[in-house]
């Protein structure tokens, strides 16, 4: 029962496309790869190493935040100076 024209033909195409085999995402979770097709392995770290990494990241984030705040305040001061004078 194939229709050769109009909306029925488009409906038939849609049904055929929906029947295609879809990749199983649950199977992919066990085989994680990046865009270069290298497999990603889980690295294990001790609690001490994790704490050191956490402290390092916090310190880097604080420095970045301080730079952003200083830049913003300097920009505001210059903006206010040029607007009012």
PDB file with one MODEL, atoms N, CA, C and O in Angstrom:
MODEL        1
ATOM      1  N   UNK A   1       0.843  -1.165   0.000  1.00  0.00           N
ATOM      2  CA  UNK A   1       0.000   0.000   0.000  1.00  0.00           C
ATOM      3  C   UNK A   1       0.895   1.236   0.000  1.00  0.00           C
ATOM      4  O   UNK A   1       1.081   1.893   1.025  1.00  0.00           O
ATOM      5  N   UNK A   2       1.431   1.527  -1.148  1.00  0.00           N
ATOM      6  CA  UNK A   2       2.341   2.647  -1.285  1.00  0.00           C
ATOM      7  C   UNK A   2       1.673   3.764  -2.070  1.00  0.00           C
ATOM      8  O   UNK A   2       1.089   3.539  -3.130  1.00  0.00           O
ATOM      9  N   UNK A   3       1.768   4.947  -1.539  1.00  0.00           N
ATOM     10  CA  UNK A   3       1.206   6.116  -2.213  1.00  0.00           C
ATOM     11  C   UNK A   3       2.360   6.854  -2.871  1.00  0.00           C
ATOM     12  O   UNK A   3       3.442   6.938  -2.290  1.00  0.00           O
ATOM     13  N   UNK A   4       2.161   7.382  -4.043  1.00  0.00           N
ATOM     14  CA  UNK A   4       3.257   7.963  -4.787  1.00  0.00           C
ATOM     15  C   UNK A   4       3.304   9.468  -4.806  1.00  0.00           C
ATOM     16  O   UNK A   4       4.178  10.033  -5.463  1.00  0.00           O
ATOM     17  N   UNK A   5       2.405  10.147  -4.117  1.00  0.00           N
ATOM     18  CA  UNK A   5       2.400  11.603  -4.239  1.00  0.00           C
ATOM     19  C   UNK A   5       1.892  12.250  -2.952  1.00  0.00           C
ATOM     20  O   UNK A   5       1.189  11.624  -2.159  1.00  0.00           O
ATOM     21  N   UNK A   6       2.260  13.507  -2.766  1.00  0.00           N
ATOM     22  CA  UNK A   6       1.692  14.359  -1.731  1.00  0.00           C
ATOM     23  C   UNK A   6       2.018  13.961  -0.307  1.00  0.00           C
ATOM     24  O   UNK A   6       3.063  13.373  -0.029  1.00  0.00           O
ATOM     25  N   UNK A   7       1.100  14.293   0.591  1.00  0.00           N
ATOM     26  CA  UNK A   7       1.333  14.059   2.014  1.00  0.00           C
ATOM     27  C   UNK A   7       1.487  12.588   2.369  1.00  0.00           C
ATOM     28  O   UNK A   7       2.210  12.253   3.307  1.00  0.00           O
ATOM     29  N   UNK A   8       0.823  11.713   1.638  1.00  0.00           N
ATOM     30  CA  UNK A   8       0.929  10.289   1.943  1.00  0.00           C
ATOM     31  C   UNK A   8       2.347   9.792   1.684  1.00  0.00           C
ATOM     32  O   UNK A   8       2.863   8.966   2.437  1.00  0.00           O
ATOM     33  N   UNK A   9       2.974  10.285   0.635  1.00  0.00           N
ATOM     34  CA  UNK A   9       4.346   9.903   0.322  1.00  0.00           C
ATOM     35  C   UNK A   9       5.300  10.393   1.413  1.00  0.00           C
ATOM     36  O   UNK A   9       6.188   9.657   1.844  1.00  0.00           O
ATOM     37  N   UNK A  10       5.114  11.621   1.850  1.00  0.00           N
ATOM     38  CA  UNK A  10       5.960  12.169   2.918  1.00  0.00           C
ATOM     39  C   UNK A  10       5.765  11.389   4.210  1.00  0.00           C
ATOM     40  O   UNK A  10       6.725  11.137   4.939  1.00  0.00           O
ATOM     41  N   UNK A  11       4.519  11.006   4.495  1.00  0.00           N
ATOM     42  CA  UNK A  11       4.243  10.223   5.694  1.00  0.00           C
ATOM     43  C   UNK A  11       4.961   8.880   5.608  1.00  0.00           C
ATOM     44  O   UNK A  11       5.532   8.417   6.595  1.00  0.00           O
ATOM     45  N   UNK A  12       4.934   8.258   4.446  1.00  0.00           N
ATOM     46  CA  UNK A  12       5.580   6.972   4.253  1.00  0.00           C
ATOM     47  C   UNK A  12       7.096   7.098   4.452  1.00  0.00           C
ATOM     48  O   UNK A  12       7.713   6.228   5.066  1.00  0.00           O
ATOM     49  N   UNK A  13       7.692   8.169   3.937  1.00  0.00           N
ATOM     50  CA  UNK A  13       9.127   8.399   4.114  1.00  0.00           C
ATOM     51  C   UNK A  13       9.463   8.564   5.593  1.00  0.00           C
ATOM     52  O   UNK A  13      10.461   8.033   6.080  1.00  0.00           O
ATOM     53  N   UNK A  14       8.615   9.305   6.296  1.00  0.00           N
ATOM     54  CA  UNK A  14       8.846   9.541   7.718  1.00  0.00           C
ATOM     55  C   UNK A  14       8.797   8.234   8.491  1.00  0.00           C
ATOM     56  O   UNK A  14       9.637   7.995   9.359  1.00  0.00           O
ATOM     57  N   UNK A  15       7.830   7.394   8.187  1.00  0.00           N
ATOM     58  CA  UNK A  15       7.706   6.104   8.871  1.00  0.00           C
ATOM     59  C   UNK A  15       8.938   5.257   8.606  1.00  0.00           C
ATOM     60  O   UNK A  15       9.439   4.604   9.522  1.00  0.00           O
ATOM     61  N   UNK A  16       9.438   5.250   7.382  1.00  0.00           N
ATOM     62  CA  UNK A  16      10.622   4.469   7.046  1.00  0.00           C
ATOM     63  C   UNK A  16      11.856   4.986   7.787  1.00  0.00           C
ATOM     64  O   UNK A  16      12.682   4.193   8.240  1.00  0.00           O
ATOM     65  N   UNK A  17      11.985   6.299   7.912  1.00  0.00           N
ATOM     66  CA  UNK A  17      13.130   6.866   8.623  1.00  0.00           C
ATOM     67  C   UNK A  17      13.065   6.560  10.114  1.00  0.00           C
ATOM     68  O   UNK A  17      14.101   6.367  10.751  1.00  0.00           O
ATOM     69  N   UNK A  18      11.877   6.514  10.668  1.00  0.00           N
ATOM     70  CA  UNK A  18      11.742   6.228  12.091  1.00  0.00           C
ATOM     71  C   UNK A  18      12.028   4.766  12.405  1.00  0.00           C
ATOM     72  O   UNK A  18      12.336   4.435  13.550  1.00  0.00           O
ATOM     73  N   UNK A  19      11.935   3.886  11.416  1.00  0.00           N
ATOM     74  CA  UNK A  19      12.174   2.462  11.628  1.00  0.00           C
ATOM     75  C   UNK A  19      13.658   2.124  11.679  1.00  0.00           C
ATOM     76  O   UNK A  19      14.013   1.018  12.087  1.00  0.00           O
ATOM     77  N   UNK A  20      14.535   3.038  11.278  1.00  0.00           N
ATOM     78  CA  UNK A  20      15.963   2.732  11.197  1.00  0.00           C
ATOM     79  C   UNK A  20      16.512   2.343  12.569  1.00  0.00           C
ATOM     80  O   UNK A  20      15.950   2.705  13.602  1.00  0.00           O
ATOM     81  N   UNK A  21      17.584   1.623  12.562  1.00  0.00           N
ATOM     82  CA  UNK A  21      18.207   1.199  13.813  1.00  0.00           C
ATOM     83  C   UNK A  21      18.874   2.393  14.474  1.00  0.00           C
ATOM     84  O   UNK A  21      19.724   3.057  13.880  1.00  0.00           O
ATOM     85  N   UNK A  22      18.484   2.649  15.684  1.00  0.00           N
ATOM     86  CA  UNK A  22      19.065   3.762  16.420  1.00  0.00           C
ATOM     87  C   UNK A  22      20.203   3.236  17.288  1.00  0.00           C
ATOM     88  O   UNK A  22      20.125   2.118  17.797  1.00  0.00           O
ATOM     89  N   UNK A  23      21.258   4.028  17.461  1.00  0.00           N
ATOM     90  CA  UNK A  23      22.364   3.563  18.301  1.00  0.00           C
ATOM     91  C   UNK A  23      21.925   3.465  19.754  1.00  0.00           C
ATOM     92  O   UNK A  23      21.176   4.305  20.252  1.00  0.00           O
ATOM     93  N   UNK A  24      22.394   2.443  20.408  1.00  0.00           N
ATOM     94  CA  UNK A  24      22.051   2.223  21.800  1.00  0.00           C
ATOM     95  C   UNK A  24      23.014   3.033  22.667  1.00  0.00           C
ATOM     96  O   UNK A  24      24.206   2.728  22.720  1.00  0.00           O
ATOM     97  N   UNK A  25      22.513   4.043  23.335  1.00  0.00           N
ATOM     98  CA  UNK A  25      23.384   4.910  24.135  1.00  0.00           C
ATOM     99  C   UNK A  25      23.901   4.199  25.373  1.00  0.00           C
ATOM    100  O   UNK A  25      24.968   4.551  25.875  1.00  0.00           O
ATOM    101  N   UNK A  26      23.181   3.214  25.878  1.00  0.00           N
ATOM    102  CA  UNK A  26      23.659   2.496  27.053  1.00  0.00           C
ATOM    103  C   UNK A  26      24.920   1.699  26.730  1.00  0.00           C
ATOM    104  O   UNK A  26      25.799   1.564  27.582  1.00  0.00           O
ATOM    105  N   UNK A  27      25.019   1.175  25.519  1.00  0.00           N
ATOM    106  CA  UNK A  27      26.229   0.458  25.132  1.00  0.00           C
ATOM    107  C   UNK A  27      27.397   1.422  24.972  1.00  0.00           C
ATOM    108  O   UNK A  27      28.541   1.068  25.259  1.00  0.00           O
ATOM    109  N   UNK A  28      27.114   2.636  24.514  1.00  0.00           N
ATOM    110  CA  UNK A  28      28.174   3.615  24.303  1.00  0.00           C
ATOM    111  C   UNK A  28      28.779   4.100  25.615  1.00  0.00           C
ATOM    112  O   UNK A  28      29.945   4.492  25.649  1.00  0.00           O
ATOM    113  N   UNK A  29      28.000   4.080  26.696  1.00  0.00           N
ATOM    114  CA  UNK A  29      28.503   4.596  27.963  1.00  0.00           C
ATOM    115  C   UNK A  29      29.716   3.813  28.445  1.00  0.00           C
ATOM    116  O   UNK A  29      30.594   4.378  29.097  1.00  0.00           O
ATOM    117  N   UNK A  30      29.780   2.541  28.139  1.00  0.00           N
ATOM    118  CA  UNK A  30      30.924   1.739  28.532  1.00  0.00           C
ATOM    119  C   UNK A  30      32.140   2.005  27.679  1.00  0.00           C
ATOM    120  O   UNK A  30      33.253   1.683  28.093  1.00  0.00           O
ATOM    121  N   UNK A  31      31.971   2.580  26.505  1.00  0.00           N
ATOM    122  CA  UNK A  31      33.068   2.813  25.573  1.00  0.00           C
ATOM    123  C   UNK A  31      33.200   4.299  25.286  1.00  0.00           C
ATOM    124  O   UNK A  31      32.992   4.728  24.151  1.00  0.00           O
ATOM    125  N   UNK A  32      33.537   5.080  26.279  1.00  0.00           N
ATOM    126  CA  UNK A  32      33.652   6.520  26.097  1.00  0.00           C
ATOM    127  C   UNK A  32      34.877   6.852  25.254  1.00  0.00           C
ATOM    128  O   UNK A  32      35.976   6.360  25.514  1.00  0.00           O
ATOM    129  N   UNK A  33      34.678   7.685  24.250  1.00  0.00           N
ATOM    130  CA  UNK A  33      35.791   8.151  23.426  1.00  0.00           C
ATOM    131  C   UNK A  33      35.625   9.647  23.207  1.00  0.00           C
ATOM    132  O   UNK A  33      34.526  10.188  23.322  1.00  0.00           O
ATOM    133  N   UNK A  34      36.723  10.298  22.891  1.00  0.00           N
ATOM    134  CA  UNK A  34      36.641  11.718  22.566  1.00  0.00           C
ATOM    135  C   UNK A  34      36.596  11.879  21.058  1.00  0.00           C
ATOM    136  O   UNK A  34      36.452  10.887  20.343  1.00  0.00           O
ATOM    137  N   UNK A  35      36.715  13.110  20.552  1.00  0.00           N
ATOM    138  CA  UNK A  35      36.555  13.327  19.114  1.00  0.00           C
ATOM    139  C   UNK A  35      37.684  12.719  18.295  1.00  0.00           C
ATOM    140  O   UNK A  35      37.527  12.527  17.089  1.00  0.00           O
ATOM    141  N   UNK A  36      38.817  12.412  18.918  1.00  0.00           N
ATOM    142  CA  UNK A  36      39.932  11.796  18.195  1.00  0.00           C
ATOM    143  C   UNK A  36      39.907  10.277  18.298  1.00  0.00           C
ATOM    144  O   UNK A  36      40.856   9.611  17.885  1.00  0.00           O
ATOM    145  N   UNK A  37      38.831   9.728  18.843  1.00  0.00           N
ATOM    146  CA  UNK A  37      38.621   8.287  18.996  1.00  0.00           C
ATOM    147  C   UNK A  37      39.643   7.624  19.908  1.00  0.00           C
ATOM    148  O   UNK A  37      39.959   6.447  19.730  1.00  0.00           O
ATOM    149  N   UNK A  38      40.159   8.360  20.876  1.00  0.00           N
ATOM    150  CA  UNK A  38      40.982   7.755  21.901  1.00  0.00           C
ATOM    151  C   UNK A  38      40.069   7.350  23.045  1.00  0.00           C
ATOM    152  O   UNK A  38      39.180   8.108  23.433  1.00  0.00           O
ATOM    153  N   UNK A  39      40.284   6.170  23.579  1.00  0.00           N
ATOM    154  CA  UNK A  39      39.427   5.749  24.683  1.00  0.00           C
ATOM    155  C   UNK A  39      39.823   6.508  25.940  1.00  0.00           C
ATOM    156  O   UNK A  39      41.000   6.780  26.176  1.00  0.00           O
ATOM    157  N   UNK A  40      38.842   6.838  26.725  1.00  0.00           N
ATOM    158  CA  UNK A  40      39.055   7.580  27.960  1.00  0.00           C
ATOM    159  C   UNK A  40      39.044   6.588  29.108  1.00  0.00           C
ATOM    160  O   UNK A  40      38.100   5.813  29.265  1.00  0.00           O
ATOM    161  N   UNK A  41      40.088   6.617  29.899  1.00  0.00           N
ATOM    162  CA  UNK A  41      40.160   5.698  31.023  1.00  0.00           C
ATOM    163  C   UNK A  41      39.888   6.458  32.305  1.00  0.00           C
ATOM    164  O   UNK A  41      40.207   7.641  32.424  1.00  0.00           O
ATOM    165  N   UNK A  42      39.301   5.773  33.250  1.00  0.00           N
ATOM    166  CA  UNK A  42      39.047   6.379  34.551  1.00  0.00           C
ATOM    167  C   UNK A  42      40.341   6.375  35.350  1.00  0.00           C
ATOM    168  O   UNK A  42      40.967   5.332  35.539  1.00  0.00           O
ATOM    169  N   UNK A  43      40.730   7.552  35.814  1.00  0.00           N
ATOM    170  CA  UNK A  43      41.940   7.655  36.612  1.00  0.00           C
ATOM    171  C   UNK A  43      41.546   7.701  38.074  1.00  0.00           C
ATOM    172  O   UNK A  43      40.568   8.344  38.455  1.00  0.00           O
ATOM    173  N   UNK A  44      42.314   7.018  38.870  1.00  0.00           N
ATOM    174  CA  UNK A  44      42.014   6.972  40.292  1.00  0.00           C
ATOM    175  C   UNK A  44      42.989   7.889  41.025  1.00  0.00           C
ATOM    176  O   UNK A  44      44.184   7.910  40.727  1.00  0.00           O
ATOM    177  N   UNK A  45      42.465   8.642  41.982  1.00  0.00           N
ATOM    178  CA  UNK A  45      43.293   9.547  42.769  1.00  0.00           C
ATOM    179  C   UNK A  45      42.943   9.358  44.233  1.00  0.00           C
ATOM    180  O   UNK A  45      41.802   9.058  44.585  1.00  0.00           O
ATOM    181  N   UNK A  46      43.944   9.540  45.078  1.00  0.00           N
ATOM    182  CA  UNK A  46      43.700   9.412  46.509  1.00  0.00           C
ATOM    183  C   UNK A  46      42.973  10.652  47.016  1.00  0.00           C
ATOM    184  O   UNK A  46      42.876  11.664  46.322  1.00  0.00           O
ATOM    185  N   UNK A  47      42.470  10.551  48.227  1.00  0.00           N
ATOM    186  CA  UNK A  47      41.744  11.673  48.820  1.00  0.00           C
ATOM    187  C   UNK A  47      42.668  12.879  49.003  1.00  0.00           C
ATOM    188  O   UNK A  47      42.241  14.023  48.848  1.00  0.00           O
ATOM    189  N   UNK A  48      43.931  12.617  49.332  1.00  0.00           N
ATOM    190  CA  UNK A  48      44.894  13.700  49.507  1.00  0.00           C
ATOM    191  C   UNK A  48      45.125  14.439  48.183  1.00  0.00           C
ATOM    192  O   UNK A  48      45.166  15.669  48.151  1.00  0.00           O
ATOM    193  N   UNK A  49      45.272  13.685  47.102  1.00  0.00           N
ATOM    194  CA  UNK A  49      45.470  14.305  45.795  1.00  0.00           C
ATOM    195  C   UNK A  49      44.249  15.116  45.383  1.00  0.00           C
ATOM    196  O   UNK A  49      44.378  16.201  44.817  1.00  0.00           O
ATOM    197  N   UNK A  50      43.068  14.586  45.668  1.00  0.00           N
ATOM    198  CA  UNK A  50      41.845  15.311  45.330  1.00  0.00           C
ATOM    199  C   UNK A  50      41.750  16.620  46.101  1.00  0.00           C
ATOM    200  O   UNK A  50      41.345  17.641  45.545  1.00  0.00           O
ATOM    201  N   UNK A  51      42.122  16.597  47.380  1.00  0.00           N
ATOM    202  CA  UNK A  51      42.095  17.824  48.183  1.00  0.00           C
ATOM    203  C   UNK A  51      43.096  18.850  47.655  1.00  0.00           C
ATOM    204  O   UNK A  51      42.800  20.044  47.620  1.00  0.00           O
ATOM    205  N   UNK A  52      44.283  18.388  47.242  1.00  0.00           N
ATOM    206  CA  UNK A  52      45.276  19.308  46.684  1.00  0.00           C
ATOM    207  C   UNK A  52      44.775  19.930  45.386  1.00  0.00           C
ATOM    208  O   UNK A  52      44.948  21.126  45.155  1.00  0.00           O
ATOM    209  N   UNK A  53      44.160  19.120  44.552  1.00  0.00           N
ATOM    210  CA  UNK A  53      43.613  19.634  43.293  1.00  0.00           C
ATOM    211  C   UNK A  53      42.504  20.633  43.574  1.00  0.00           C
ATOM    212  O   UNK A  53      42.419  21.674  42.922  1.00  0.00           O
ATOM    213  N   UNK A  54      41.657  20.319  44.543  1.00  0.00           N
ATOM    214  CA  UNK A  54      40.546  21.211  44.901  1.00  0.00           C
ATOM    215  C   UNK A  54      41.073  22.556  45.393  1.00  0.00           C
ATOM    216  O   UNK A  54      40.555  23.605  45.009  1.00  0.00           O
ATOM    217  N   UNK A  55      42.105  22.529  46.245  1.00  0.00           N
ATOM    218  CA  UNK A  55      42.690  23.777  46.743  1.00  0.00           C
ATOM    219  C   UNK A  55      43.312  24.587  45.612  1.00  0.00           C
ATOM    220  O   UNK A  55      43.173  25.809  45.562  1.00  0.00           O
ATOM    221  N   UNK A  56      44.001  23.895  44.702  1.00  0.00           N
ATOM    222  CA  UNK A  56      44.640  24.572  43.575  1.00  0.00           C
ATOM    223  C   UNK A  56      43.599  25.235  42.680  1.00  0.00           C
ATOM    224  O   UNK A  56      43.786  26.374  42.251  1.00  0.00           O
ATOM    225  N   UNK A  57      42.513  24.538  42.399  1.00  0.00           N
ATOM    226  CA  UNK A  57      41.462  25.087  41.544  1.00  0.00           C
ATOM    227  C   UNK A  57      40.782  26.263  42.225  1.00  0.00           C
ATOM    228  O   UNK A  57      40.474  27.263  41.576  1.00  0.00           O
ATOM    229  N   UNK A  58      40.541  26.153  43.543  1.00  0.00           N
ATOM    230  CA  UNK A  58      39.929  27.267  44.275  1.00  0.00           C
ATOM    231  C   UNK A  58      40.819  28.500  44.223  1.00  0.00           C
ATOM    232  O   UNK A  58      40.329  29.615  44.039  1.00  0.00           O
ATOM    233  N   UNK A  59      42.119  28.306  44.385  1.00  0.00           N
ATOM    234  CA  UNK A  59      43.048  29.432  44.357  1.00  0.00           C
ATOM    235  C   UNK A  59      43.062  30.084  42.974  1.00  0.00           C
ATOM    236  O   UNK A  59      43.073  31.310  42.863  1.00  0.00           O
ATOM    237  N   UNK A  60      43.060  29.265  41.926  1.00  0.00           N
ATOM    238  CA  UNK A  60      43.031  29.805  40.562  1.00  0.00           C
ATOM    239  C   UNK A  60      41.732  30.559  40.296  1.00  0.00           C
ATOM    240  O   UNK A  60      41.742  31.616  39.664  1.00  0.00           O
ATOM    241  N   UNK A  61      40.620  30.018  40.775  1.00  0.00           N
ATOM    242  CA  UNK A  61      39.331  30.687  40.586  1.00  0.00           C
ATOM    243  C   UNK A  61      39.269  32.007  41.345  1.00  0.00           C
ATOM    244  O   UNK A  61      38.695  32.979  40.855  1.00  0.00           O
ATOM    245  N   UNK A  62      39.860  32.046  42.547  1.00  0.00           N
ATOM    246  CA  UNK A  62      39.880  33.291  43.317  1.00  0.00           C
ATOM    247  C   UNK A  62      40.710  34.353  42.599  1.00  0.00           C
ATOM    248  O   UNK A  62      40.331  35.524  42.570  1.00  0.00           O
ATOM    249  N   UNK A  63      41.840  33.947  42.022  1.00  0.00           N
ATOM    250  CA  UNK A  63      42.665  34.905  41.277  1.00  0.00           C
ATOM    251  C   UNK A  63      41.917  35.435  40.063  1.00  0.00           C
ATOM    252  O   UNK A  63      41.966  36.629  39.767  1.00  0.00           O
ATOM    253  N   UNK A  64      41.227  34.543  39.363  1.00  0.00           N
ATOM    254  CA  UNK A  64      40.473  34.971  38.180  1.00  0.00           C
ATOM    255  C   UNK A  64      39.349  35.916  38.575  1.00  0.00           C
ATOM    256  O   UNK A  64      39.100  36.905  37.885  1.00  0.00           O
ATOM    257  N   UNK A  65      38.670  35.623  39.677  1.00  0.00           N
ATOM    258  CA  UNK A  65      37.590  36.490  40.154  1.00  0.00           C
ATOM    259  C   UNK A  65      38.135  37.853  40.557  1.00  0.00           C
ATOM    260  O   UNK A  65      37.527  38.879  40.252  1.00  0.00           O
ATOM    261  N   UNK A  66      39.263  37.875  41.233  1.00  0.00           N
ATOM    262  CA  UNK A  66      39.875  39.136  41.643  1.00  0.00           C
ATOM    263  C   UNK A  66      40.248  39.983  40.423  1.00  0.00           C
ATOM    264  O   UNK A  66      40.049  41.198  40.425  1.00  0.00           O
ATOM    265  N   UNK A  67      40.787  39.344  39.386  1.00  0.00           N
ATOM    266  CA  UNK A  67      41.122  40.076  38.162  1.00  0.00           C
ATOM    267  C   UNK A  67      39.874  40.660  37.516  1.00  0.00           C
ATOM    268  O   UNK A  67      39.888  41.798  37.046  1.00  0.00           O
ATOM    269  N   UNK A  68      38.793  39.883  37.491  1.00  0.00           N
ATOM    270  CA  UNK A  68      37.544  40.371  36.904  1.00  0.00           C
ATOM    271  C   UNK A  68      36.992  41.550  37.690  1.00  0.00           C
ATOM    272  O   UNK A  68      36.530  42.528  37.103  1.00  0.00           O
ATOM    273  N   UNK A  69      37.037  41.462  39.017  1.00  0.00           N
ATOM    274  CA  UNK A  69      36.524  42.546  39.857  1.00  0.00           C
ATOM    275  C   UNK A  69      37.361  43.804  39.661  1.00  0.00           C
ATOM    276  O   UNK A  69      36.813  44.898  39.525  1.00  0.00           O
ATOM    277  N   UNK A  70      38.685  43.659  39.645  1.00  0.00           N
ATOM    278  CA  UNK A  70      39.558  44.816  39.446  1.00  0.00           C
ATOM    279  C   UNK A  70      39.330  45.461  38.082  1.00  0.00           C
ATOM    280  O   UNK A  70      39.275  46.687  37.978  1.00  0.00           O
ATOM    281  N   UNK A  71      39.199  44.661  37.054  1.00  0.00           N
ATOM    282  CA  UNK A  71      38.946  45.194  35.721  1.00  0.00           C
ATOM    283  C   UNK A  71      37.615  45.934  35.679  1.00  0.00           C
ATOM    284  O   UNK A  71      37.526  47.023  35.112  1.00  0.00           O
ATOM    285  N   UNK A  72      36.591  45.350  36.271  1.00  0.00           N
ATOM    286  CA  UNK A  72      35.265  45.963  36.264  1.00  0.00           C
ATOM    287  C   UNK A  72      35.258  47.282  37.030  1.00  0.00           C
ATOM    288  O   UNK A  72      34.685  48.265  36.560  1.00  0.00           O
ATOM    289  N   UNK A  73      35.889  47.314  38.208  1.00  0.00           N
ATOM    290  CA  UNK A  73      35.909  48.558  38.982  1.00  0.00           C
ATOM    291  C   UNK A  73      36.725  49.629  38.257  1.00  0.00           C
ATOM    292  O   UNK A  73      36.333  50.796  38.249  1.00  0.00           O
ATOM    293  N   UNK A  74      37.842  49.255  37.656  1.00  0.00           N
ATOM    294  CA  UNK A  74      38.636  50.216  36.895  1.00  0.00           C
ATOM    295  C   UNK A  74      37.829  50.763  35.721  1.00  0.00           C
ATOM    296  O   UNK A  74      37.869  51.961  35.438  1.00  0.00           O
ATOM    297  N   UNK A  75      37.107  49.895  35.049  1.00  0.00           N
ATOM    298  CA  UNK A  75      36.256  50.309  33.943  1.00  0.00           C
ATOM    299  C   UNK A  75      35.171  51.263  34.427  1.00  0.00           C
ATOM    300  O   UNK A  75      34.902  52.272  33.775  1.00  0.00           O
ATOM    301  N   UNK A  76      34.547  50.958  35.557  1.00  0.00           N
ATOM    302  CA  UNK A  76      33.504  51.834  36.102  1.00  0.00           C
ATOM    303  C   UNK A  76      34.063  53.197  36.489  1.00  0.00           C
ATOM    304  O   UNK A  76      33.443  54.227  36.223  1.00  0.00           O
ATOM    305  N   UNK A  77      35.231  53.200  37.115  1.00  0.00           N
ATOM    306  CA  UNK A  77      35.843  54.466  37.519  1.00  0.00           C
ATOM    307  C   UNK A  77      36.148  55.320  36.288  1.00  0.00           C
ATOM    308  O   UNK A  77      35.867  56.518  36.276  1.00  0.00           O
ATOM    309  N   UNK A  78      36.718  54.709  35.263  1.00  0.00           N
ATOM    310  CA  UNK A  78      37.005  55.458  34.039  1.00  0.00           C
ATOM    311  C   UNK A  78      35.728  55.928  33.354  1.00  0.00           C
ATOM    312  O   UNK A  78      35.680  57.040  32.827  1.00  0.00           O
ATOM    313  N   UNK A  79      34.715  55.109  33.358  1.00  0.00           N
ATOM    314  CA  UNK A  79      33.444  55.476  32.748  1.00  0.00           C
ATOM    315  C   UNK A  79      32.813  56.655  33.483  1.00  0.00           C
ATOM    316  O   UNK A  79      32.342  57.601  32.852  1.00  0.00           O
ATOM    317  N   UNK A  80      32.802  56.601  34.792  1.00  0.00           N
ATOM    318  CA  UNK A  80      32.243  57.703  35.582  1.00  0.00           C
ATOM    319  C   UNK A  80      33.068  58.973  35.368  1.00  0.00           C
ATOM    320  O   UNK A  80      32.510  60.064  35.250  1.00  0.00           O
ATOM    321  N   UNK A  81      34.383  58.835  35.318  1.00  0.00           N
ATOM    322  CA  UNK A  81      35.245  59.988  35.106  1.00  0.00           C
ATOM    323  C   UNK A  81      34.938  60.665  33.772  1.00  0.00           C
ATOM    324  O   UNK A  81      34.810  61.888  33.715  1.00  0.00           O
ATOM    325  N   UNK A  82      34.819  59.884  32.702  1.00  0.00           N
ATOM    326  CA  UNK A  82      34.577  60.472  31.381  1.00  0.00           C
ATOM    327  C   UNK A  82      33.155  60.983  31.210  1.00  0.00           C
ATOM    328  O   UNK A  82      32.928  61.895  30.414  1.00  0.00           O
ATOM    329  N   UNK A  83      32.211  60.434  31.919  1.00  0.00           N
ATOM    330  CA  UNK A  83      30.828  60.908  31.808  1.00  0.00           C
ATOM    331  C   UNK A  83      30.652  62.241  32.532  1.00  0.00           C
ATOM    332  O   UNK A  83      30.009  63.149  32.006  1.00  0.00           O
ATOM    333  N   UNK A  84      31.210  62.364  33.720  1.00  0.00           N
ATOM    334  CA  UNK A  84      30.973  63.565  34.521  1.00  0.00           C
ATOM    335  C   UNK A  84      31.963  64.693  34.258  1.00  0.00           C
ATOM    336  O   UNK A  84      31.710  65.822  34.677  1.00  0.00           O
ATOM    337  N   UNK A  85      33.077  64.436  33.583  1.00  0.00           N
ATOM    338  CA  UNK A  85      34.046  65.509  33.349  1.00  0.00           C
ATOM    339  C   UNK A  85      34.242  65.767  31.906  1.00  0.00           C
ATOM    340  O   UNK A  85      35.026  66.640  31.535  1.00  0.00           O
TER     341      UNK A  85
ENDMDL
END
